[in-house]
Coordinates of C-alpha atoms in Angstrom, one line a residue:
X830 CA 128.0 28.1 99.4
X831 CA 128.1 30.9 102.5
X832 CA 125.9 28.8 104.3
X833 CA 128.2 25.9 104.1
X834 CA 131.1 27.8 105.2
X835 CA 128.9 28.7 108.1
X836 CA 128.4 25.4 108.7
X837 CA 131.5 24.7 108.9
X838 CA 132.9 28.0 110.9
X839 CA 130.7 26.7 113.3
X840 CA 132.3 23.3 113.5
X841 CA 135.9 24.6 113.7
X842 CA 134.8 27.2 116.7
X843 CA 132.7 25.0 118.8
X844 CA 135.7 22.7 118.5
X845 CA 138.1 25.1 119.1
X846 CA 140.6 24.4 117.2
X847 CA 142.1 26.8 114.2
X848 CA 142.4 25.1 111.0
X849 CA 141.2 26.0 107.7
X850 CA 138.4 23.7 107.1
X851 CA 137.0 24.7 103.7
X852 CA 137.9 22.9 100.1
X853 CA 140.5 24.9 97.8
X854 CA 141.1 27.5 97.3
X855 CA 143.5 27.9 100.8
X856 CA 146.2 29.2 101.9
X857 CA 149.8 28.2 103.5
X858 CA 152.1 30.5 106.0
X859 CA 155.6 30.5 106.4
X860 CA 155.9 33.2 109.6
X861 CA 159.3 35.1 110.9
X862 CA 159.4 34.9 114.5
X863 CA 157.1 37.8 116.5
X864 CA 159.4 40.5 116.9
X865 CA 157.4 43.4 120.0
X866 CA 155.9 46.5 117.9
X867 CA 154.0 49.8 119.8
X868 CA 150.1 49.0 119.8
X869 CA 149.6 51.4 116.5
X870 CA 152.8 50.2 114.5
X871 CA 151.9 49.0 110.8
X872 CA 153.9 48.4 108.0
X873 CA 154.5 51.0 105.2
X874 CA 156.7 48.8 102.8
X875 CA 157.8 45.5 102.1
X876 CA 160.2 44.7 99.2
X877 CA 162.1 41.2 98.4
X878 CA 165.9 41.7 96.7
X879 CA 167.5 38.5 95.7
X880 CA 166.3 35.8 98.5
X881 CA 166.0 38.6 101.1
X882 CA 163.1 40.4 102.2
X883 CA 162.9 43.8 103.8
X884 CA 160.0 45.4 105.9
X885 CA 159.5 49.3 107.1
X886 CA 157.5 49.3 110.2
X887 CA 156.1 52.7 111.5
X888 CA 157.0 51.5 115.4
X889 CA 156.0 54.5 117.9
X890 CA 158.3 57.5 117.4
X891 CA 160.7 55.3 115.0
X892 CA 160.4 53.8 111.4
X893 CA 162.5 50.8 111.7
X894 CA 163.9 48.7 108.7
X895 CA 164.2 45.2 109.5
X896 CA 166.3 42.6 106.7
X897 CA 165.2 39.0 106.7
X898 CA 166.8 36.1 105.1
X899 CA 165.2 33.9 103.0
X900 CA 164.3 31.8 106.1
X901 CA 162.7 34.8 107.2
X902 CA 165.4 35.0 110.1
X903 CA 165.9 38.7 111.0
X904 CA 169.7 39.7 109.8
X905 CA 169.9 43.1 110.9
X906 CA 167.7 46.3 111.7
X907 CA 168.4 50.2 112.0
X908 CA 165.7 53.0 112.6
X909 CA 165.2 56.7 112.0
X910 CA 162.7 59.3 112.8
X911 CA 161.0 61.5 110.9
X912 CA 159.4 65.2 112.4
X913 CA 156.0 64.4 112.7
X914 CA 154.7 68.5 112.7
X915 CA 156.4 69.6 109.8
X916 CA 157.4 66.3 107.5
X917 CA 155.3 63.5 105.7
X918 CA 156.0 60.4 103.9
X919 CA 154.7 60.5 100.5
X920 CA 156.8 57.2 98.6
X921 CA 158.9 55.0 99.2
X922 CA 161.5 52.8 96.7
X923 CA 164.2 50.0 96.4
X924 CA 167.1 49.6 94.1
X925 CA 169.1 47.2 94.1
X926 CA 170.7 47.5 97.8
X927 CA 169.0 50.8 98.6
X928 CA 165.6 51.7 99.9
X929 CA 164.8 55.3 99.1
X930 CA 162.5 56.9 101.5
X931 CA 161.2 60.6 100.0
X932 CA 159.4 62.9 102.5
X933 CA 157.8 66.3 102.2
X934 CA 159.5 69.0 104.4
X935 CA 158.1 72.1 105.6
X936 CA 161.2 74.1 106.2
X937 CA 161.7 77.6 107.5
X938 CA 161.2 81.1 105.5
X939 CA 158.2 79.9 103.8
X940 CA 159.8 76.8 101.5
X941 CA 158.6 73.5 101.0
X942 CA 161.5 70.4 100.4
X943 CA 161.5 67.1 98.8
X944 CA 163.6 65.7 101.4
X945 CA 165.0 62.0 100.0
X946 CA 166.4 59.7 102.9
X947 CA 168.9 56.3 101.6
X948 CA 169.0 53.4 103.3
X949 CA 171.8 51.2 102.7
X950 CA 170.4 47.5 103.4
X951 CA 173.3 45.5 102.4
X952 CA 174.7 46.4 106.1
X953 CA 171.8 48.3 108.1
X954 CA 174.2 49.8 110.5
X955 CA 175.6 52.3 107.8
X956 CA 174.9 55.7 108.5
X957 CA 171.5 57.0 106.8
X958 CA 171.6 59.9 103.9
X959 CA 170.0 62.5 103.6
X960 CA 169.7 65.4 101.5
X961 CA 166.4 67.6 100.1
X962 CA 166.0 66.7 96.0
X963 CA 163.8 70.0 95.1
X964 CA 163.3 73.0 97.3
X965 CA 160.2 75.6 96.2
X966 CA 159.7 79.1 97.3
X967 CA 155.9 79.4 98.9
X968 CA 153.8 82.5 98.7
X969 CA 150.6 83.9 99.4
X970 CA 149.6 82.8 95.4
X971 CA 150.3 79.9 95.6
X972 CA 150.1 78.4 99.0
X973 CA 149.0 74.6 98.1
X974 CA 152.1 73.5 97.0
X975 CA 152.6 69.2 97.0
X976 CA 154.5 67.0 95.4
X977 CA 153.3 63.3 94.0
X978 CA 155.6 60.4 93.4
X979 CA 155.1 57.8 91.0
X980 CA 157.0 54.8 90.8
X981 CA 157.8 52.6 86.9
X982 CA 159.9 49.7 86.5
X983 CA 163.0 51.5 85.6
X984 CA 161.8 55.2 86.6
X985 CA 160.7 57.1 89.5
X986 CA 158.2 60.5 88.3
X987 CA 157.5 63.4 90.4
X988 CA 155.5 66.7 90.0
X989 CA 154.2 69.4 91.9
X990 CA 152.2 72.8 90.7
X991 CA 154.8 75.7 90.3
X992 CA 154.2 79.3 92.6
X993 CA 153.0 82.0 90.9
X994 CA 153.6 85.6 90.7
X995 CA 150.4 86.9 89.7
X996 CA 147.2 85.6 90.7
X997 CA 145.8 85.7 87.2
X998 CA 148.5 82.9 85.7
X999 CA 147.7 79.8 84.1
X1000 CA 148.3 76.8 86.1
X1001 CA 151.5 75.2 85.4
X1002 CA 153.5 72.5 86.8
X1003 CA 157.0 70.6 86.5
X1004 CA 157.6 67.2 85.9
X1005 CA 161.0 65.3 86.5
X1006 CA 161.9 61.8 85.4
X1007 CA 164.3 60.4 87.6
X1008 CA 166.5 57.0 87.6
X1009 CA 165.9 54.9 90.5
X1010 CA 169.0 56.3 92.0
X1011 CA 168.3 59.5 91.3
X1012 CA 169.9 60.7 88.5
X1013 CA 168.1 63.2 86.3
X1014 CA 166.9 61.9 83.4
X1015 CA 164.1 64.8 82.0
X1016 CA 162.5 67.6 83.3
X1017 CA 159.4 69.2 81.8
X1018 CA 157.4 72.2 82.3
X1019 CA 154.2 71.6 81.5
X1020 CA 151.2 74.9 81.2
X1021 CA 147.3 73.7 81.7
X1022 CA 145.4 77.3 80.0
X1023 CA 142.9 77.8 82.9
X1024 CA 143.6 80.2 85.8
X1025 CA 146.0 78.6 88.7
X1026 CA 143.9 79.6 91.4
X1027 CA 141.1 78.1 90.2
X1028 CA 142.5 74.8 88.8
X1029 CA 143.1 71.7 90.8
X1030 CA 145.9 68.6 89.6
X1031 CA 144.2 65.9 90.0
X1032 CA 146.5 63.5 88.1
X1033 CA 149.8 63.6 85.9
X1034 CA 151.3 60.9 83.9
X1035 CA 153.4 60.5 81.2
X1036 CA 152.5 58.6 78.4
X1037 CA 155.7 58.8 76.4
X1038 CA 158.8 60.8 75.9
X1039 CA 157.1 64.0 75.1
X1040 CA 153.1 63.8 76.0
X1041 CA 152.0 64.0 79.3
X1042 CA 147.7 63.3 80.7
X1043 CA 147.1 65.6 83.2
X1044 CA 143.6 65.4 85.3
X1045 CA 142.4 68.5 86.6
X1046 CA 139.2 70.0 88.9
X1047 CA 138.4 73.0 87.8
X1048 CA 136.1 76.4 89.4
X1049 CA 134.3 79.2 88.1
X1050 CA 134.5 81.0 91.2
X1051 CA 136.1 80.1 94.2
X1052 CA 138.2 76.6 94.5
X1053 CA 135.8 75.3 97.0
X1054 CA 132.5 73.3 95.7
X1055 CA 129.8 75.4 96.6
X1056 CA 126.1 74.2 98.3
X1057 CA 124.1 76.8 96.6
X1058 CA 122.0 75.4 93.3
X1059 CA 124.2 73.9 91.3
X1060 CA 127.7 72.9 90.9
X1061 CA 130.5 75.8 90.6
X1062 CA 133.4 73.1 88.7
X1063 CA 134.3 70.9 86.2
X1064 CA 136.5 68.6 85.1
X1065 CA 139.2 69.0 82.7
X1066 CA 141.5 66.0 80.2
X1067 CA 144.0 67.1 78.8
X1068 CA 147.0 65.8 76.1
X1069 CA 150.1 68.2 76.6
X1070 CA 153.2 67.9 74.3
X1071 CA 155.4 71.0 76.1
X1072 CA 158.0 70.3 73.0
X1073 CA 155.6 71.3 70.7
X1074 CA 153.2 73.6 72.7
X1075 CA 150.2 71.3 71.2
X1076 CA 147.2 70.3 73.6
X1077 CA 144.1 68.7 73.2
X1078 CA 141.2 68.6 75.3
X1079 CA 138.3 68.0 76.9
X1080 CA 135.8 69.1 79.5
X1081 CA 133.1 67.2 81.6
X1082 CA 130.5 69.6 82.6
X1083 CA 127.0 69.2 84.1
X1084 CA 125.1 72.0 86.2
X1085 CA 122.4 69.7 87.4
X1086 CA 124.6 66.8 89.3
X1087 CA 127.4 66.8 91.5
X1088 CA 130.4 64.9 89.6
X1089 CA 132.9 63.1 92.1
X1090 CA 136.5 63.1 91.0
X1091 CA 136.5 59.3 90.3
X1092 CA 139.5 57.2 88.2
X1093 CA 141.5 57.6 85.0
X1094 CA 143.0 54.8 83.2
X1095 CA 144.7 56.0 79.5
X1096 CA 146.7 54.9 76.6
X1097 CA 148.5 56.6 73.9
X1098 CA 145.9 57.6 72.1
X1099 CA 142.8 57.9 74.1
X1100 CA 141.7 58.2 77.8
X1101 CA 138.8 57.5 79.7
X1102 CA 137.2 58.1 82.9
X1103 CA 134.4 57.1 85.9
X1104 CA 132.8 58.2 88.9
X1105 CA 130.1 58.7 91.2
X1106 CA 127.5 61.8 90.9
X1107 CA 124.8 62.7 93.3
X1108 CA 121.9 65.1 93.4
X1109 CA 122.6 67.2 96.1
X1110 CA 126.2 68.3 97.4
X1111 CA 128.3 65.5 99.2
X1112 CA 124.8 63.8 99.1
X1113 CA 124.3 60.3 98.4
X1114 CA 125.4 58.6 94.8
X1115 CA 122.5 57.9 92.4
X1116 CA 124.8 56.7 89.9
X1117 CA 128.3 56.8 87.4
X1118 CA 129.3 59.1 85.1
X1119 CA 131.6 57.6 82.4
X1120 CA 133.9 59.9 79.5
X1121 CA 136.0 58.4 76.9
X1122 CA 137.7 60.5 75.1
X1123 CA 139.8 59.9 71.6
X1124 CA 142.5 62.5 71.3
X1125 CA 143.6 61.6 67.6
X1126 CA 139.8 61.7 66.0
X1127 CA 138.5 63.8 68.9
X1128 CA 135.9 61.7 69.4
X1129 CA 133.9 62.3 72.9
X1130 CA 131.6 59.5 74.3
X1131 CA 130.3 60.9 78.0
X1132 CA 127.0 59.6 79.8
X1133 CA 125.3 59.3 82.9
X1134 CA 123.8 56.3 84.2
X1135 CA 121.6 56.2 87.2
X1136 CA 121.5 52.8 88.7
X1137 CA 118.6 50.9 88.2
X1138 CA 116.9 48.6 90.2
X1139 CA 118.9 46.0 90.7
X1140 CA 121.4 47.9 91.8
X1141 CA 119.7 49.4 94.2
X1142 CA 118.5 46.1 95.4
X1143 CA 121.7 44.7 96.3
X1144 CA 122.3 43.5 99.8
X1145 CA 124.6 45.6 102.1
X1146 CA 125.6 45.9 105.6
X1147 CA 122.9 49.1 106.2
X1148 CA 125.2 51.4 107.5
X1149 CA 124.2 55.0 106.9
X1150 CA 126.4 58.0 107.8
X1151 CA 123.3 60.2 108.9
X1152 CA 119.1 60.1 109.2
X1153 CA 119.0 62.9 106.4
X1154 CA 120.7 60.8 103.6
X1155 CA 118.4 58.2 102.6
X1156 CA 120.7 56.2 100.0
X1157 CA 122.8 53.0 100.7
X1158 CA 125.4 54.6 98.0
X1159 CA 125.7 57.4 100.4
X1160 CA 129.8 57.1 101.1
X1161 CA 131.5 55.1 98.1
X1162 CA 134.9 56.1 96.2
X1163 CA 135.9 54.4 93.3
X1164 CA 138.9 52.9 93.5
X1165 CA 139.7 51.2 89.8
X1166 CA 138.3 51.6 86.3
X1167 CA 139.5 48.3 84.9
X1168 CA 139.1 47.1 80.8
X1169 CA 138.6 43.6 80.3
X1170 CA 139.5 41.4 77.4
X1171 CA 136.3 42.0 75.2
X1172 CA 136.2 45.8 75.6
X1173 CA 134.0 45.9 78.8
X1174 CA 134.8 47.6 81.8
X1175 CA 134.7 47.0 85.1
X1176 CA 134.3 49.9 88.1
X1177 CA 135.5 48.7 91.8
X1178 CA 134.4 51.2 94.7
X1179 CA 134.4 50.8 98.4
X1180 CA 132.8 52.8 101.0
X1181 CA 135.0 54.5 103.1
X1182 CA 133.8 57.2 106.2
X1183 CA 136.5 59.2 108.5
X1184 CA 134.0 59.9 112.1
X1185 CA 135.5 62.0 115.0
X1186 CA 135.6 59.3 118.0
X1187 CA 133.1 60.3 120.8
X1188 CA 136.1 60.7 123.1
X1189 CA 139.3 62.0 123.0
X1190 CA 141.2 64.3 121.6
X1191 CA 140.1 66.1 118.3
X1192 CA 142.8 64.3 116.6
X1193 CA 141.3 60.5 117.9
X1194 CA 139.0 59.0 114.6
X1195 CA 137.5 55.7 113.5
X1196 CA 138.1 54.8 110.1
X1197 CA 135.1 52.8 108.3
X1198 CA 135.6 50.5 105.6
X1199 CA 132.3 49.3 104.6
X1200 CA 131.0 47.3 101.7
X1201 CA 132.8 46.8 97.8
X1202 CA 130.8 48.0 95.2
X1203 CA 131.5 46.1 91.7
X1204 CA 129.9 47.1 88.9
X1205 CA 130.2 46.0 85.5
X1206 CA 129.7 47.5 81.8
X1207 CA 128.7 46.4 78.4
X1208 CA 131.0 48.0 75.5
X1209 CA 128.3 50.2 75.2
X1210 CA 128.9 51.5 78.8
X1211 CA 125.1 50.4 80.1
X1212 CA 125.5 48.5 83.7
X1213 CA 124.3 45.5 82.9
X1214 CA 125.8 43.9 86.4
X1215 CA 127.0 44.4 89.8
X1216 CA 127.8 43.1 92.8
X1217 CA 127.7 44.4 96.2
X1218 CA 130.3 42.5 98.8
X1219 CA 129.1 42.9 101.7
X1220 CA 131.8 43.5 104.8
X1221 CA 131.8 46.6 108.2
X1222 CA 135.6 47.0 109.2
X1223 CA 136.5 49.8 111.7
X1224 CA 140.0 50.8 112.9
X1225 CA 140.4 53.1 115.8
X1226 CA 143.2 56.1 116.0
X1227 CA 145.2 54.8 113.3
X1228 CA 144.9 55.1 109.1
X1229 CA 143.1 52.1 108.7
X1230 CA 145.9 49.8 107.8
X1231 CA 144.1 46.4 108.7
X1232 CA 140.9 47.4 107.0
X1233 CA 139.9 47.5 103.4
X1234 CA 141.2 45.0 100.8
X1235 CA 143.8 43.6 98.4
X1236 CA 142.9 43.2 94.3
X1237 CA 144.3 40.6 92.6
X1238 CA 142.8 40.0 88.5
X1239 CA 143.3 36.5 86.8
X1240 CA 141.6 37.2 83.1
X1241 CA 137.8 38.4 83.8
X1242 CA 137.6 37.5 87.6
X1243 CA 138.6 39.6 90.5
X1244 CA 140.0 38.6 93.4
X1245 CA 139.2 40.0 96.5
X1246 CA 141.7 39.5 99.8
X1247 CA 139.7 41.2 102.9
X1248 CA 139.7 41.0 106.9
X1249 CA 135.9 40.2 108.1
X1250 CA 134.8 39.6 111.3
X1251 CA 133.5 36.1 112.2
X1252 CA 130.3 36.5 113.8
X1253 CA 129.1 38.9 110.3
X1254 CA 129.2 35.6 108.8
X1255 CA 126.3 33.7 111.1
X1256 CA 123.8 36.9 111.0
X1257 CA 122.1 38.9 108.1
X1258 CA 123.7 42.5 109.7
X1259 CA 126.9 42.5 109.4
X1260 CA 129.0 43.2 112.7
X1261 CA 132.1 45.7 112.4
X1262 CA 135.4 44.5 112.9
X1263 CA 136.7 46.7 115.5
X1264 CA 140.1 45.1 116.6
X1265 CA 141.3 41.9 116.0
X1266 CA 140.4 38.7 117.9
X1267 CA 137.3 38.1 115.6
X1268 CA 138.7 38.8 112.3
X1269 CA 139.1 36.2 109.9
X1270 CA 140.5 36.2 106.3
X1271 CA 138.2 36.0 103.2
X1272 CA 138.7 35.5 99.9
X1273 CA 136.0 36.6 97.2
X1274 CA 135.7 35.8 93.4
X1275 CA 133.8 37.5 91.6
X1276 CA 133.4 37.9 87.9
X1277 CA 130.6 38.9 85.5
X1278 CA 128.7 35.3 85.7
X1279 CA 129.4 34.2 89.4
X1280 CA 130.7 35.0 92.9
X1281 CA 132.4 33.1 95.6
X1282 CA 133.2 33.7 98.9
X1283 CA 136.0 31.3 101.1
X1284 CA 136.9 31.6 104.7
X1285 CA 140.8 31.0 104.7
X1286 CA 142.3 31.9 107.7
X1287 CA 140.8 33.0 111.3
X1288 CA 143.1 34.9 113.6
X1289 CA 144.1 32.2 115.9
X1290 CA 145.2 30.1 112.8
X1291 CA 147.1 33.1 111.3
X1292 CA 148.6 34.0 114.5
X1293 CA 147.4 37.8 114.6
X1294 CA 145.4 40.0 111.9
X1295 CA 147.6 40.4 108.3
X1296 CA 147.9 43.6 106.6
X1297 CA 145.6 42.8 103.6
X1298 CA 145.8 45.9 101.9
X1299 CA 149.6 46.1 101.7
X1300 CA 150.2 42.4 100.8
X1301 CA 153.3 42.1 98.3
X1302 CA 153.3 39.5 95.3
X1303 CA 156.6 38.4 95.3
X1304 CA 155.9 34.9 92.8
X1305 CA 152.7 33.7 91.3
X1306 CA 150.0 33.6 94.0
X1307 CA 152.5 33.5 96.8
X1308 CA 152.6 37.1 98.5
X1309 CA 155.0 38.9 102.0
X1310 CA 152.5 39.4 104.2
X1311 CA 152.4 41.5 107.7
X1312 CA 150.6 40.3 110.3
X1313 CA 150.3 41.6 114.4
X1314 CA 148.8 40.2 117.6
X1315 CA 148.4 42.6 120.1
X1316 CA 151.9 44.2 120.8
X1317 CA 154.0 41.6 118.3
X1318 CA 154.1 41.6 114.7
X1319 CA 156.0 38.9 112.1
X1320 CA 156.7 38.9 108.6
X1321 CA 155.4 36.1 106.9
X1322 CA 154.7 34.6 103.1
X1323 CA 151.6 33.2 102.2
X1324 CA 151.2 30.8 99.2
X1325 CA 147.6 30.6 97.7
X1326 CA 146.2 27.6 96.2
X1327 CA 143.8 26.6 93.9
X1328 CA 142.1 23.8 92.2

């Protein structure tokens, strides 16, 4: 199947014309006019509200919020800046009219601010809001202070660790429910019983109206991993009811192997986790680890699978980060932890490296997005599967917003939206896709019996390189899509078809 879309790459090039030349499935574009962007602008949200459709671009100094119509005709526009030295962007929101933008906010005399930003997108040119939501004191205890942001349906969450007085305190943290509009709905104070400065928050959810998951790393000595003989942490799951002071838990531990941090998926009643170990420290991964954990039987199920052969055997693009590290699992994350219909699981990982450029400041990096790892399990958590696609995308200077991928799941089979570069698919190595004339975009299904892979787009054809990772479903199989060409960018809405 590759080798006939080869085939026929290499029909639609020599002939130079830019149509998508393969059977279903395909795609369709509807495009907005370009409108001129900085070199490095990208988009950082898209939203649709009734027919219109709205778009934040970072654009040089200036985020800029741009309202379409259901044409995609631009209606209006405003921007604002943000202080790049002392605040960050960590989620943004829409209801109803308003787009919520929440920032973090290093202020003076040691404090640390959830600074909230409303924009008013039934008429742009409205003054923008702005006023700081939660303000915490720093000190020299506790000088890692964050907050996260998780968006529901009808909900927005946040949480952040609490400073401490005394070095020897228990971790603790708060979390608020908010409406979307930002009215207080709950607040919760919630106490993990292992020393703060030795406990990292990996993860916080709520999984009702009084039990909250919470993730953690946690150290023996020191919070940092340490190189010596063995590993110095461990992780920790934990069931908190702060109503009722009740917990349950449940530790991974192993001295031998280093455990990476991995994904957590959970219900009511039970949660369950994967990632990658390796040997050595930040050495390449030999295989998953995999904890399920029942907190109403207590009932622990935790293993460690080193891949096998096959694994090992899958093709990839051969990049290694260094001569020392002898694995082609040297550099992957995982990225989901999915259960399927019939009580298997699925594990989605992608390799990711962050290398200084050669030039430059220190601040200039290329960002590699390198091959998907899929990896399927039996309910009895053996890898009886996997798949290895095989793709090399770099992005220079930037955070990598062209590169990496888009999941979509229908039932058991995955589908994978990606940017490739054309000439990776005419040669067994593939070639990294650097910047943007030679990307195309690919479509890969994959599933526990089969795999598929479909050229559906190359850049002349789409106009300019899309956004895959950010793509927004706004109906079934039809997605708002960004796309840029050199120093022009358009919004656009691609319907996807298949037979």
């Amino acid at each position: 199947m590759i080798r006939t879309a080869g085939k026929y790459l290499f029909v639609a090039l020599f002939l130079n014309v830019s149509i998508i030349v393969f059977s279903q499935p395909s795609v369709q574009f509807k495009w907005s006019n370009y409108k001129k962007v900085h070199k490095y602008s990208h988009n950082i949200f898209l939203s649709q509200f009734q027919s219109n459709f709205i778009s934040v671009l970072k654009n040089g100094k200036y985020f800029e919020v741009i309202k379409y119509d259901s044409t995609l005709k631009i209606i209006c526009e405003t921007k604002f800046k943000i202080d790049k030295n002392y605040e960050k962007i960590i989620g943004i929101w829409q209801h109803q009219y308003f787009i919520y933008v929440a920032t973090t906010h290093d202020l003076k005399n040691q404090q640390l601010a959830l600074r909230i930003r409303i924009i008013n997108t039934d008429s742009l040119q409205n003054k923008i809001s702005s006023f700081n939501l939660i303000v915490l004191n720093e000190n020299r205890f506790s000088r890692n202070l964050y907050f996260k942001i998780s968006e529901n349906d009808s909900s927005v969450d946040i949480y952040h660790p609490n400073t401490h007085k005394d070095e020897n305190e228990n971790q603790t943290l708060t979390y608020y429910t908010y409406s979307k509009n930002l009215k207080l709905d709950d607040k919760a104070l919630v106490e993990i019983p292992y020393k703060h400065s030795l406990c990292q928050i990996l993860k916080v959810e709520k999984t009702d109206s009084t039990n909250f998951i919470v993730y953690t790393k946690q150290f023996y000595i020191r919070a940092i991993e340490k190189r010596g003989m063995s590993p110095n942490y461990f992780f920790g799951f934990y069931k908190i009811n702060p109503t009722t002071d009740s917990i349950a838990k449940v530790y991974l531990k192993n001295n031998n192997i280093y455990l990476d941090a991995g994904r957590l998926r959970h219900n009511a009643n039970s949660a369950e986790a994967s990632g990658f170990f390796s040997n050595i420290y930040q050495g390449g991964k030999q295989g998953i680890w995999y904890l399920k954990y029942d907190y109403k039987e207590n009932i622990v199920i935790d293993t460690i699978l080193k891949f096998n052969q096959k694994i090992k055997d899958l093709p990839s693009n051969k990049f290694q980060k260094s001569v020392f590290k002898k694995t082609i699992f040297e550099s992957f994350y995982a990225d989901y932890l999915i259960k399927d219909k019939n009580s298997k699981r699925v594990i989605v990982a992608e390799q990711f490296l962050l290398i200084p450029a050669s030039f430059g400041s220190s601040y200039t990096y290329n960002r590699f997005y390198g091959d998907i790892l899929i990896l399927y399990l039996d309910k009895n958590l053996n890898i009886y599967n996997g798949r290895r696609i095989i793709k090399a995308q770099n992005t220079f200077n930037n955070i990598g917003e062209f590169s990496s991928y888009y999941l979509e799941r229908n039932d058991s089979t995955l589908y994978f939206f990606y940017n490739d570069n054309l000439s990776s698919i005419k040669k067994s190595k593939a070639q990294q896709l650097i910047w943007h004339k030679s990307s195309c975009l690919v479509l890969f299904k994959s599933n526990e019996f089969s795999e598929e892979k479909k050229i559906l787009a190359d850049y002349e054809g789409i106009g300019g390189i899309i956004q895959v990772r950010d793509m927004f479903e706004i109906g079934k199989n039809k997605f708002l899509v960004y796309a840029r060409k050199k120093k022009k960018a358009k919004l656009g809405i691609m319907t996807f078809t298949e037979n």
